[in-house]
Short mmCIF file of C-alpha atoms and ligand atoms in Angstrom, two decimals:
data_model
loop_
_atom_site.label_atom_id
_atom_site.label_comp_id
_atom_site.label_asym_id
_atom_site.label_seq_id
_atom_site.Cartn_x
_atom_site.Cartn_y
_atom_site.Cartn_z
CA UNK A 226 -44.56 64.02 -184.26
CA UNK A 227 -44.46 67.20 -186.40
CA UNK A 228 -40.89 68.19 -187.30
CA UNK A 229 -40.16 71.60 -185.76
CA UNK A 230 -38.23 74.45 -187.40
CA UNK A 231 -35.56 76.61 -185.78
CA UNK A 232 -35.85 80.38 -185.53
CA UNK A 233 -32.37 81.85 -185.14
CA UNK A 234 -32.44 85.25 -183.40
CA UNK A 235 -29.49 87.63 -183.68
CA UNK A 236 -29.78 91.43 -183.94
CA UNK A 237 -33.53 91.14 -184.51
CA UNK A 238 -34.88 90.63 -181.00
CA UNK A 239 -38.55 91.29 -181.77
CA UNK A 240 -41.72 89.38 -182.51
CA UNK A 241 -43.40 91.97 -184.74
CA UNK A 242 -42.43 92.60 -188.36
CA UNK A 243 -40.08 89.62 -188.02
CA UNK A 244 -40.21 87.88 -191.39
CA UNK A 245 -38.26 84.86 -190.12
CA UNK A 246 -40.71 84.30 -187.26
CA UNK A 247 -43.71 84.70 -189.56
CA UNK A 248 -42.31 82.14 -192.00
CA UNK A 249 -41.32 79.72 -189.24
CA UNK A 250 -44.64 79.96 -187.37
CA UNK A 251 -46.60 79.30 -190.57
CA UNK A 252 -44.59 76.19 -191.27
CA UNK A 253 -44.33 74.14 -188.08
CA UNK A 254 -43.77 74.23 -184.31
CA UNK A 255 -40.93 76.69 -183.67
CA UNK A 256 -37.75 76.44 -181.59
CA UNK A 257 -36.54 80.02 -181.04
CA UNK A 258 -32.81 80.19 -180.29
CA UNK A 259 -30.24 82.82 -179.46
CA UNK A 260 -26.58 81.74 -179.69
CA UNK A 261 -23.94 83.81 -177.90
CA UNK A 262 -20.86 83.40 -180.06
CA UNK A 263 -17.97 85.40 -178.66
CA UNK A 264 -15.26 83.75 -180.74
CA UNK A 265 -16.48 84.40 -184.30
CA UNK A 266 -16.40 88.23 -184.17
CA UNK A 267 -12.84 88.06 -182.73
CA UNK A 268 -11.83 91.66 -181.91
CA UNK A 269 -15.46 92.71 -182.46
CA UNK A 270 -16.83 90.52 -179.70
CA UNK A 271 -19.79 92.39 -178.22
CA UNK A 272 -18.61 95.19 -175.90
CA UNK A 273 -19.53 95.69 -172.25
CA UNK A 274 -22.33 98.23 -172.64
CA UNK A 275 -23.98 96.27 -175.45
CA UNK A 276 -23.87 93.11 -173.30
CA UNK A 277 -25.84 94.99 -170.64
CA UNK A 278 -28.43 95.78 -173.29
CA UNK A 279 -28.43 92.23 -174.63
CA UNK A 280 -29.17 90.76 -171.20
CA UNK A 281 -32.29 92.88 -170.74
CA UNK A 282 -33.42 92.51 -174.32
CA UNK A 283 -33.20 88.70 -174.20
CA UNK A 284 -35.14 88.68 -170.95
CA UNK A 285 -37.85 90.76 -172.58
CA UNK A 286 -37.91 88.53 -175.65
CA UNK A 287 -38.19 85.38 -173.54
CA UNK A 288 -41.21 86.86 -171.69
CA UNK A 289 -42.89 87.81 -174.94
CA UNK A 290 -42.32 84.37 -176.38
CA UNK A 291 -43.73 82.72 -173.25
CA UNK A 292 -46.85 84.86 -173.57
CA UNK A 293 -47.35 83.27 -177.00
CA UNK A 294 -46.85 79.72 -175.70
CA UNK A 295 -43.20 79.50 -176.71
CA UNK A 296 -39.72 79.83 -175.15
CA UNK A 297 -36.26 81.13 -175.93
CA UNK A 298 -33.46 78.58 -176.01
CA UNK A 299 -30.05 80.03 -175.13
CA UNK A 300 -26.82 78.42 -176.29
CA UNK A 301 -23.26 79.65 -176.41
CA UNK A 302 -20.44 78.70 -178.76
CA UNK A 303 -20.10 78.45 -182.52
CA UNK A 304 -23.44 79.32 -184.15
CA UNK A 305 -23.36 76.53 -186.77
CA UNK A 306 -22.37 73.89 -184.21
CA UNK A 307 -25.02 74.95 -181.73
CA UNK A 308 -27.79 75.12 -184.30
CA UNK A 309 -26.75 71.75 -185.71
CA UNK A 310 -26.78 70.26 -182.20
CA UNK A 311 -30.28 71.58 -181.51
CA UNK A 312 -31.43 70.34 -184.91
CA UNK A 313 -30.10 66.88 -184.09
CA UNK A 314 -31.79 66.81 -180.67
CA UNK A 315 -35.13 68.00 -182.02
CA UNK A 316 -35.21 66.51 -185.51
CA UNK A 317 -35.44 70.01 -187.05
CA UNK A 318 -33.87 70.48 -190.47
CA UNK A 319 -34.72 74.02 -191.39
CA UNK A 320 -33.57 77.30 -189.84
CA UNK A 321 -35.29 80.63 -190.44
CA UNK A 322 -33.37 83.84 -189.74
CA UNK A 323 -33.12 87.47 -190.79
CA UNK A 324 -30.03 88.39 -192.83
CA UNK A 325 -27.23 90.32 -191.13
CA UNK A 326 -24.25 91.92 -192.79
CA UNK A 327 -21.45 92.01 -190.21
CA UNK A 328 -18.60 89.87 -191.63
CA UNK A 329 -18.83 87.36 -188.77
CA UNK A 330 -22.58 86.92 -189.32
CA UNK A 331 -22.08 86.35 -193.03
CA UNK A 332 -19.49 83.67 -192.21
CA UNK A 333 -21.82 82.11 -189.66
CA UNK A 334 -24.60 82.03 -192.26
CA UNK A 335 -22.29 80.14 -194.61
CA UNK A 336 -21.46 77.68 -191.83
CA UNK A 337 -25.11 77.09 -190.93
CA UNK A 338 -26.05 76.81 -194.59
CA UNK A 339 -23.57 73.96 -195.04
CA UNK A 340 -25.18 71.89 -192.29
CA UNK A 341 -28.85 72.83 -192.39
CA UNK A 342 -31.50 74.22 -194.69
CA UNK A 343 -31.07 77.93 -193.90
CA UNK A 344 -33.84 80.29 -195.08
CA UNK A 345 -32.75 83.90 -194.82
CA UNK A 346 -35.23 86.78 -194.85
CA UNK A 347 -34.87 90.57 -195.17
CA UNK A 348 -35.97 93.05 -192.55
CA UNK A 349 -32.96 94.54 -190.79
CA UNK A 350 -32.60 97.44 -193.23
CA UNK A 351 -34.91 99.62 -195.29
CA UNK A 352 -33.58 97.91 -198.43
CA UNK A 353 -31.19 94.97 -198.69
CA UNK A 354 -27.66 96.01 -199.78
CA UNK A 355 -27.39 95.88 -203.55
CA UNK A 356 -31.08 96.69 -204.07
CA UNK A 357 -30.09 100.10 -205.42
CA UNK A 358 -27.22 100.34 -207.91
CA UNK A 359 -25.50 103.10 -209.85
CA UNK A 360 -26.19 103.60 -213.56
CA UNK A 361 -23.10 101.43 -214.23
CA UNK A 362 -24.50 98.62 -212.07
CA UNK A 363 -22.06 99.08 -209.20
CA UNK A 364 -22.67 99.71 -205.51
CA UNK A 365 -23.00 103.33 -204.42
CA UNK A 366 -19.93 104.65 -202.62
CA UNK A 367 -21.16 108.14 -201.79
CA UNK A 368 -24.03 108.74 -199.37
CA UNK A 369 -25.94 111.52 -201.20
CA UNK A 370 -26.66 109.67 -204.48
CA UNK A 371 -27.25 106.48 -202.46
CA UNK A 372 -29.87 108.26 -200.32
CA UNK A 373 -31.51 109.71 -203.42
CA UNK A 374 -31.77 106.26 -204.97
CA UNK A 375 -33.13 104.71 -201.75
CA UNK A 376 -35.73 107.48 -201.50
CA UNK A 377 -37.08 106.44 -204.89
CA UNK A 378 -37.88 103.00 -203.45
CA UNK A 379 -39.52 104.29 -200.31
CA UNK A 380 -41.73 103.70 -198.42
CA UNK A 381 -40.38 100.28 -197.52
CA UNK A 382 -42.69 97.32 -198.00
CA UNK A 383 -44.97 97.25 -194.97
CA UNK A 384 -45.79 93.84 -193.57
CA UNK A 385 -49.45 92.95 -194.01
CA UNK A 386 -51.26 93.67 -190.75
CA UNK A 387 -52.18 90.08 -189.77
CA UNK A 388 -48.56 89.05 -190.33
CA UNK A 389 -47.23 91.56 -187.81
CA UNK A 390 -46.84 89.02 -185.00
CA UNK A 391 -48.39 85.57 -184.83
CA UNK A 392 -50.99 85.36 -182.05
CA UNK A 393 -49.57 82.00 -180.92
CA UNK A 394 -46.38 80.17 -181.68
CA UNK A 395 -46.68 76.38 -181.69
CA UNK A 396 -44.26 74.65 -179.33
CA UNK A 397 -42.27 71.53 -180.21
CA UNK A 398 -43.23 68.31 -178.42
CA UNK A 399 -39.94 68.47 -176.47
CA UNK A 400 -37.82 71.52 -175.70
CA UNK A 401 -34.05 71.30 -176.16
CA UNK A 402 -31.82 72.24 -173.21
CA UNK A 403 -31.09 75.90 -172.66
CA UNK A 404 -28.36 77.84 -170.85
CA UNK A 405 -29.53 80.16 -168.14
CA UNK A 406 -29.22 83.86 -168.95
CA UNK A 407 -27.75 84.61 -165.50
CA UNK A 408 -24.89 82.17 -166.19
CA UNK A 409 -23.82 84.25 -169.18
CA UNK A 410 -22.85 87.07 -166.76
CA UNK A 411 -23.65 89.78 -169.30
CA UNK A 412 -24.20 92.39 -166.59
CA UNK A 413 -21.24 94.11 -164.93
CA UNK A 414 -20.91 93.46 -161.22
CA UNK A 415 -17.79 94.74 -159.55
CA UNK A 416 -17.84 97.61 -160.23
CA UNK A 417 -21.33 98.00 -161.65
CA UNK A 418 -20.44 100.74 -164.12
CA UNK A 419 -23.85 100.37 -165.76
CA UNK A 420 -25.73 101.32 -162.58
CA UNK A 421 -27.13 104.46 -164.24
CA UNK A 422 -28.05 102.90 -167.57
CA UNK A 423 -31.56 101.93 -166.49
CA UNK A 424 -32.40 105.57 -165.75
CA UNK A 425 -32.05 106.27 -169.46
CA UNK A 426 -32.92 102.98 -171.08
CA UNK A 427 -35.44 100.15 -171.04
CA UNK A 428 -34.33 97.56 -173.57
CA UNK A 429 -37.04 95.58 -175.34
CA UNK A 430 -39.65 95.70 -178.06
CA UNK A 431 -42.37 97.50 -176.15
CA UNK A 432 -40.14 100.40 -175.17
CA UNK A 433 -38.75 100.58 -178.70
CA UNK A 434 -42.28 101.03 -180.04
CA UNK A 435 -43.14 103.48 -177.28
CA UNK A 436 -40.14 105.59 -178.27
CA UNK A 437 -41.28 105.54 -181.89
CA UNK A 438 -44.82 106.65 -180.93
CA UNK A 439 -43.40 109.36 -178.70
CA UNK A 440 -40.96 110.66 -181.31
CA UNK A 441 -43.70 110.97 -183.95
CA UNK A 442 -44.81 114.07 -182.02
CA UNK A 443 -41.31 115.59 -182.16
CA UNK A 444 -39.96 114.60 -185.53
CA UNK A 445 -41.13 117.87 -187.11
CA UNK A 446 -38.64 119.76 -184.89
CA UNK A 447 -35.78 117.32 -185.61
CA UNK A 448 -34.10 119.39 -188.31
CA UNK A 449 -34.05 122.50 -186.12
CA UNK A 450 -32.73 120.94 -182.90
CA UNK A 451 -31.00 117.65 -183.71
CA UNK A 452 -27.56 119.28 -183.46
CA UNK A 453 -28.15 120.84 -180.05
CA UNK A 454 -26.84 118.50 -177.36
CA UNK A 455 -28.64 120.41 -174.59
CA UNK A 456 -31.99 119.50 -176.18
CA UNK A 457 -33.72 116.12 -176.41
CA UNK A 458 -33.93 116.57 -180.17
CA UNK A 459 -33.20 113.09 -181.53
CA UNK A 460 -35.11 109.82 -181.30
CA UNK A 461 -32.63 107.79 -179.21
CA UNK A 462 -33.73 104.77 -181.19
CA UNK A 463 -30.18 103.65 -182.03
CA UNK A 464 -29.80 100.77 -179.53
CA UNK A 465 -33.35 99.57 -180.28
CA UNK A 466 -32.55 99.61 -184.00
CA UNK A 467 -29.18 97.95 -183.51
CA UNK A 468 -30.68 95.06 -181.55
CA UNK A 469 -33.59 94.90 -183.96
CA UNK A 470 -36.23 95.47 -181.30
CA UNK A 471 -38.01 97.57 -183.87
CA UNK A 472 -37.69 97.35 -187.64
CA UNK A 473 -36.53 100.36 -189.66
CA UNK A 474 -39.59 99.87 -191.87
CA UNK A 475 -41.84 100.33 -188.83
CA UNK A 476 -39.96 103.51 -187.89
CA UNK A 477 -40.19 104.80 -191.45
CA UNK A 478 -43.93 104.31 -191.75
CA UNK A 479 -44.64 105.97 -188.42
CA UNK A 480 -42.44 108.98 -189.11
CA UNK A 481 -43.62 109.41 -192.68
CA UNK A 482 -47.19 109.69 -191.32
CA UNK A 483 -46.16 112.19 -188.60
CA UNK A 484 -47.81 115.61 -188.43
CA UNK A 485 -44.45 117.39 -189.00
CA UNK A 486 -42.00 117.07 -191.90
CA UNK A 487 -39.85 113.98 -191.24
CA UNK A 488 -37.63 114.18 -194.34
CA UNK A 489 -34.39 115.05 -192.54
CA UNK A 490 -34.93 112.33 -189.96
CA UNK A 491 -35.66 109.74 -192.64
CA UNK A 492 -32.44 110.69 -194.41
CA UNK A 493 -30.52 110.00 -191.21
CA UNK A 494 -32.16 106.60 -191.06
CA UNK A 495 -30.81 106.01 -194.56
CA UNK A 496 -27.27 106.56 -193.18
CA UNK A 497 -27.75 103.26 -191.39
CA UNK A 498 -28.50 101.48 -194.68
CA UNK A 499 -25.57 103.28 -196.29
CA UNK A 500 -23.17 102.12 -193.56
CA UNK A 501 -24.31 98.51 -193.97
CA UNK A 502 -23.80 98.74 -197.72
CA UNK A 503 -20.23 99.87 -197.09
CA UNK A 504 -19.36 96.95 -194.78
CA UNK A 505 -20.66 94.58 -197.43
CA UNK A 506 -18.25 96.13 -199.94
CA UNK A 507 -15.35 96.27 -197.44
CA UNK A 508 -15.92 93.81 -194.58
CA UNK A 509 -12.77 95.04 -192.78
CA UNK A 510 -14.13 98.60 -192.59
CA UNK A 511 -13.69 98.55 -188.80
CA UNK A 512 -9.97 97.94 -188.93
CA UNK A 513 -8.76 99.01 -192.37
CA UNK A 514 -8.58 102.49 -193.88
CA UNK A 515 -11.01 102.60 -196.79
CA UNK A 516 -8.57 105.04 -198.45
CA UNK A 517 -5.14 103.49 -198.68
CA UNK A 518 -3.43 106.89 -198.55
CA UNK A 519 -4.23 106.93 -194.83
CA UNK A 520 -2.01 103.90 -194.22
CA UNK A 521 0.94 106.31 -194.28
CA UNK A 522 -0.47 108.63 -191.60
CA UNK A 523 2.10 108.99 -188.80
CA UNK A 524 -0.26 108.49 -185.85
CA UNK A 525 1.27 108.90 -182.42
CA UNK A 526 2.38 105.70 -180.77
CA UNK A 527 -0.21 104.84 -178.14
CA UNK A 528 2.50 104.35 -175.50
CA UNK A 529 3.68 107.89 -176.02
CA UNK A 530 0.11 109.23 -176.22
CA UNK A 531 -1.20 107.15 -173.30
CA UNK A 532 -1.89 110.08 -170.95
CA UNK A 533 -3.85 111.92 -173.66
CA UNK A 534 -5.83 108.81 -174.59
CA UNK A 535 -6.72 108.23 -170.93
CA UNK A 536 -7.74 111.88 -170.51
CA UNK A 537 -10.01 111.53 -173.56
CA UNK A 538 -11.63 108.30 -172.30
CA UNK A 539 -12.19 109.76 -168.84
CA UNK A 540 -13.48 113.13 -170.03
CA UNK A 541 -10.53 115.14 -168.67
CA UNK A 542 -9.05 116.77 -171.79
CA UNK A 543 -9.73 120.32 -170.62
CA UNK A 544 -12.18 120.84 -173.52
CA UNK A 545 -15.60 120.99 -171.82
CA UNK A 546 -17.66 119.83 -174.83
CA UNK A 547 -15.39 116.82 -175.41
CA UNK A 548 -15.33 115.96 -171.71
CA UNK A 549 -19.11 116.28 -171.38
CA UNK A 550 -19.57 113.86 -174.28
CA UNK A 551 -17.10 111.30 -172.98
CA UNK A 552 -18.69 111.39 -169.54
CA UNK A 553 -22.18 111.07 -170.98
CA UNK A 554 -20.93 108.02 -172.88
CA UNK A 555 -19.50 106.40 -169.75
CA UNK A 556 -22.54 107.16 -167.58
CA UNK A 557 -25.31 106.29 -170.05
CA UNK A 558 -23.78 104.20 -172.86
CA UNK A 559 -24.82 106.81 -175.43
CA UNK A 560 -23.56 110.13 -176.76
CA UNK A 561 -25.26 112.83 -178.78
CA UNK A 562 -24.34 112.60 -182.49
CA UNK A 563 -22.92 116.13 -182.79
CA UNK A 564 -20.73 115.47 -179.74
CA UNK A 565 -19.66 112.06 -181.12
CA UNK A 566 -18.32 113.94 -184.13
CA UNK A 567 -16.54 116.55 -182.00
CA UNK A 568 -15.04 113.99 -179.59
CA UNK A 569 -13.94 111.69 -182.42
CA UNK A 570 -12.41 114.55 -184.39
CA UNK A 571 -10.58 115.75 -181.26
CA UNK A 572 -9.02 112.31 -180.72
CA UNK A 573 -8.01 111.86 -184.33
CA UNK A 574 -6.82 115.34 -185.14
CA UNK A 575 -5.94 117.28 -181.97
CA UNK A 576 -4.46 114.23 -180.27
CA UNK A 577 -3.30 112.54 -183.49
CA UNK A 578 -4.42 109.14 -182.23
CA UNK A 579 -5.41 106.51 -184.79
CA UNK A 580 -9.21 106.45 -185.27
CA UNK A 581 -9.19 102.68 -184.64
CA UNK A 582 -8.38 103.21 -180.94
CA UNK A 583 -11.33 105.57 -180.58
CA UNK A 584 -13.63 103.21 -182.47
CA UNK A 585 -12.69 100.37 -180.10
CA UNK A 586 -13.45 102.51 -177.06
CA UNK A 587 -16.86 103.39 -178.49
CA UNK A 588 -17.38 99.71 -179.29
CA UNK A 589 -16.96 98.82 -175.65
CA UNK A 590 -18.92 101.70 -174.14
CA UNK A 591 -21.88 102.35 -176.48
CA UNK A 592 -25.16 100.53 -175.94
CA UNK A 593 -25.79 101.11 -179.66
CA UNK A 594 -22.31 99.87 -180.70
CA UNK A 595 -22.88 98.81 -184.28
CA UNK A 596 -20.11 97.53 -186.54
CA UNK A 597 -21.36 99.32 -189.66
CA UNK A 598 -22.40 102.61 -188.08
CA UNK A 599 -19.40 102.88 -185.81
CA UNK A 600 -16.79 102.03 -188.44
CA UNK A 601 -18.29 104.15 -191.20
CA UNK A 602 -18.74 107.17 -188.93
CA UNK A 603 -15.23 106.97 -187.43
CA UNK A 604 -13.77 106.78 -190.90
CA UNK A 605 -16.03 109.62 -192.01
CA UNK A 606 -14.60 111.85 -189.28
CA UNK A 607 -11.02 110.68 -189.89
CA UNK A 608 -11.28 111.35 -193.62
CA UNK A 609 -10.18 107.80 -194.40
CA UNK A 610 -13.66 106.56 -195.34
CA UNK A 611 -15.07 105.90 -198.80
CA UNK A 612 -17.30 108.95 -198.29
CA UNK A 613 -15.63 111.17 -195.73
CA UNK A 614 -14.93 114.58 -194.36
CA UNK A 615 -11.66 116.09 -195.63
CA UNK A 616 -8.91 115.48 -193.05
CA UNK A 617 -7.69 119.06 -193.18
CA UNK A 618 -11.15 120.35 -192.25
CA UNK A 619 -10.47 120.32 -188.53
CA UNK A 620 -13.40 120.89 -186.18
CA UNK A 621 -12.76 123.57 -183.57
CA UNK A 622 -14.31 122.13 -180.40
CA UNK A 623 -14.66 125.49 -178.64
CA UNK A 624 -16.42 127.11 -181.58
CA UNK A 625 -18.65 124.05 -182.04
CA UNK A 626 -19.58 124.16 -178.37
CA UNK A 627 -20.77 127.76 -178.62
CA UNK A 628 -22.36 127.37 -182.03
CA UNK A 629 -24.48 124.43 -180.89
CA UNK A 630 -25.32 125.99 -177.56
CA UNK A 631 -23.85 123.23 -175.41
CA UNK A 632 -23.77 125.18 -172.10
CA UNK A 633 -26.52 123.20 -170.34
CA UNK A 634 -25.17 119.93 -171.69
CA UNK A 635 -21.76 120.76 -170.20
CA UNK A 636 -23.39 121.75 -166.90
CA UNK A 637 -25.09 118.37 -166.77
CA UNK A 638 -22.02 116.25 -167.48
CA UNK A 639 -19.15 118.33 -166.11
CA UNK A 640 -20.47 119.44 -162.72
CA UNK A 641 -17.16 121.16 -161.83
CA UNK A 642 -18.12 123.77 -164.45
CA UNK A 643 -21.83 124.03 -163.62
CA UNK A 644 -21.43 127.42 -161.93
CA UNK A 645 -19.88 129.09 -165.00
CA UNK A 646 -21.93 131.45 -167.15
CA UNK A 647 -22.85 130.80 -170.77
CA UNK A 648 -19.77 132.63 -172.05
CA UNK A 649 -17.08 131.09 -169.86
CA UNK A 650 -18.32 127.54 -169.82
CA UNK A 651 -17.16 126.64 -173.33
CA UNK A 652 -13.57 127.72 -172.63
CA UNK A 653 -12.95 128.38 -168.93
CA UNK A 654 -9.20 128.93 -169.47
CA UNK A 655 -9.78 131.82 -171.84
CA UNK A 656 -12.01 133.51 -169.24
CA UNK A 657 -9.70 132.86 -166.32
CA UNK A 658 -12.53 130.82 -164.85
CA UNK A 659 -11.14 127.30 -164.70
CA UNK A 660 -11.79 125.75 -161.28
CA UNK A 661 -8.92 123.87 -159.66
CA UNK A 662 -10.57 120.50 -159.98
CA UNK A 663 -10.93 120.83 -163.79
CA UNK A 664 -7.83 120.05 -165.90
CA UNK A 665 -6.13 122.55 -168.22
CA UNK A 666 -6.36 121.83 -171.95
CA UNK A 667 -4.19 118.83 -172.81
CA UNK A 668 -3.19 120.60 -176.03
CA UNK A 669 -3.94 124.04 -177.45
CA UNK A 670 -6.32 124.20 -180.41
CA UNK A 671 -3.81 125.84 -182.74
CA UNK A 672 -0.99 123.51 -181.68
CA UNK A 673 -3.18 120.43 -182.21
CA UNK A 674 -4.37 121.67 -185.55
CA UNK A 675 -0.88 122.41 -186.82
CA UNK A 676 0.45 119.05 -185.67
CA UNK A 677 -2.41 117.27 -187.46
CA UNK A 678 -1.85 119.19 -190.69
CA UNK A 679 1.91 118.53 -190.52
CA UNK A 680 1.20 114.80 -190.06
CA UNK A 681 -1.02 114.84 -193.11
CA UNK A 682 1.66 116.57 -195.17
CA UNK A 683 4.17 113.97 -194.00
CA UNK A 684 1.83 111.13 -194.96
CA UNK A 685 1.59 112.56 -198.45
CA UNK A 686 5.38 112.41 -198.63
C1 LIG B 883 -17.74 108.62 -184.28
C2 LIG B 883 -19.15 108.12 -184.40
C3 LIG B 883 -19.48 106.83 -184.01
C4 LIG B 883 -20.79 106.36 -184.14
N1 LIG B 883 -21.08 105.07 -183.74
C5 LIG B 883 -22.34 104.60 -183.87
C6 LIG B 883 -22.68 103.29 -183.47
O1 LIG B 883 -21.84 102.50 -183.03
N2 LIG B 883 -23.98 102.89 -183.59
C7 LIG B 883 -24.95 103.71 -184.09
O2 LIG B 883 -26.11 103.30 -184.17
N3 LIG B 883 -24.65 104.95 -184.51
C8 LIG B 883 -23.39 105.43 -184.42
N4 LIG B 883 -23.11 106.71 -184.82
C9 LIG B 883 -24.14 107.49 -185.54
C10 LIG B 883 -25.03 108.39 -184.68
O3 LIG B 883 -24.24 109.16 -183.81
C11 LIG B 883 -26.04 107.62 -183.86
O4 LIG B 883 -26.75 106.71 -184.68
C12 LIG B 883 -27.07 108.57 -183.23
O5 LIG B 883 -26.42 109.52 -182.42
C13 LIG B 883 -28.05 107.77 -182.39
O6 LIG B 883 -28.94 108.60 -181.75
P1 LIG B 883 -30.47 108.66 -182.17
O7 LIG B 883 -31.02 107.29 -182.22
O8 LIG B 883 -31.13 109.64 -181.27
O9 LIG B 883 -30.35 109.22 -183.64
P2 LIG B 883 -31.42 109.96 -184.59
O10 LIG B 883 -30.78 111.25 -184.98
O11 LIG B 883 -32.75 110.00 -183.98
O12 LIG B 883 -31.43 109.06 -185.90
C14 LIG B 883 -32.30 107.94 -186.07
C15 LIG B 883 -31.52 106.71 -186.43
O13 LIG B 883 -30.86 106.87 -187.67
C16 LIG B 883 -29.60 106.19 -187.64
N5 LIG B 883 -28.53 107.18 -187.78
C17 LIG B 883 -28.55 108.49 -187.43
N6 LIG B 883 -27.36 109.06 -187.73
C18 LIG B 883 -26.59 108.10 -188.26
C19 LIG B 883 -25.26 108.06 -188.77
N7 LIG B 883 -24.48 109.15 -188.81
N8 LIG B 883 -24.78 106.89 -189.22
C20 LIG B 883 -25.52 105.77 -189.22
N9 LIG B 883 -26.80 105.74 -188.76
C21 LIG B 883 -27.31 106.90 -188.29
C22 LIG B 883 -29.49 105.52 -186.28
O14 LIG B 883 -29.94 104.18 -186.40
C23 LIG B 883 -30.44 106.35 -185.43
O15 LIG B 883 -30.96 105.65 -184.32
C24 LIG B 883 -21.79 107.21 -184.68
C25 LIG B 883 -21.46 108.51 -185.04
C26 LIG B 883 -20.16 108.97 -184.90
C27 LIG B 883 -19.83 110.38 -185.32
#
């Protein structure tokens, strides 16, 4: 009997450009496994919308594996224990996996490494964290010099064509037991708040690649329209990238060969690498201010601010651009980047609610919820991040809404306002045009701004 090897899938649910699969398939019969470990991430247990995605992505992966003569074994519980149990049942000793940088994955890797021969491979980022260093040998803290240094190493190493995906994956002589995906109950039922998700999304590797091919045609216009929420100006690759259904290297190579100039898009892709570098340096980035000075910020107590927080989550703040974004998030599991910034800034500054509460809400509702990207971006908006916007630079949601031409976006997501013209729709109150079923502003812009600035002064003592 040939000793099989284990292939440990995590946020890399693809068969192409999967270095761990290529190494495993070359070596021996392969036992592909996904372990659902809800305990290790603790407060960062996968949120509801991401679980919806995971269900469909695993189903897709299982079908692809079967087409290559293999299967996907599902287990739940502690990753190291489950992998060790499967190794014992099958006689496997070695585990191949891609590296991941969330603190709970790094701990799990240590745990697996203690029990089995764990071979980790790169492939989740353009460059592994630490591959570029400052002149002094340290990790980059600021995005712009980091991006410049990454650019010097681009394009990323492309996998040799025959290695893209093995034509067949040898099966072990006996398959270990597997959970059934349905028993994991990853999909919401009562109520099925994800009912609309499948109108916007098809999780899985094929769709991820289709989106890449499709976006190649549009990437040249990215710089001009990426900030306009009423346009389909961005790639919408974020959940596919988060779950690793497509590799960033694959995206890079396709966009770099596009007919239009892809530079601005590629720099956004580097933000993803940057965010992962930051969580390596500060694993608690999701729950701890990167700048200590922010520990003294007098955020409102959530009990006192409960009505405002609920209005924000439900998209009923009285600020149409914020409400449109929050409703898009609830309905589709995704929000346009410009609107993410406006909605996050509104929560943190106008409502003076700690960024961590907003980040948790996004964690639960985004299909692309990603520990590095979410934490780093929330702290960027708050001003508490390593590289961040200045707190006192307070975004004016009404001005942003007009500037970025959000009228049609608001019409789509706030139907009570759909009849308003392009002038009134950004600020119905100011035009005496607010319908009865749309709430008044929960706080005035000037009042919110002054309260935020006063809080900052107080925090500085
Ligand atoms: C408050 C806040 C929270 C966020 N939370 C997340 C999150 O949980 N998961 C997530 O993937 N992105 C997050 N982002 C970043 C960004 O909004 C999304 O990556 C982007 O909107 C996804 O849409 P797209 O794929 O069409 O992006 P595109 O504009 O087409 O960009 C291509 C890819 O580059 C990466 N990227 C783009 N912008 C950023 C950025 N600012 N930071 C890191 N990577 C970026 C993403 O992987 C994205 O898919 C957040 C931004 C803010 C302001």
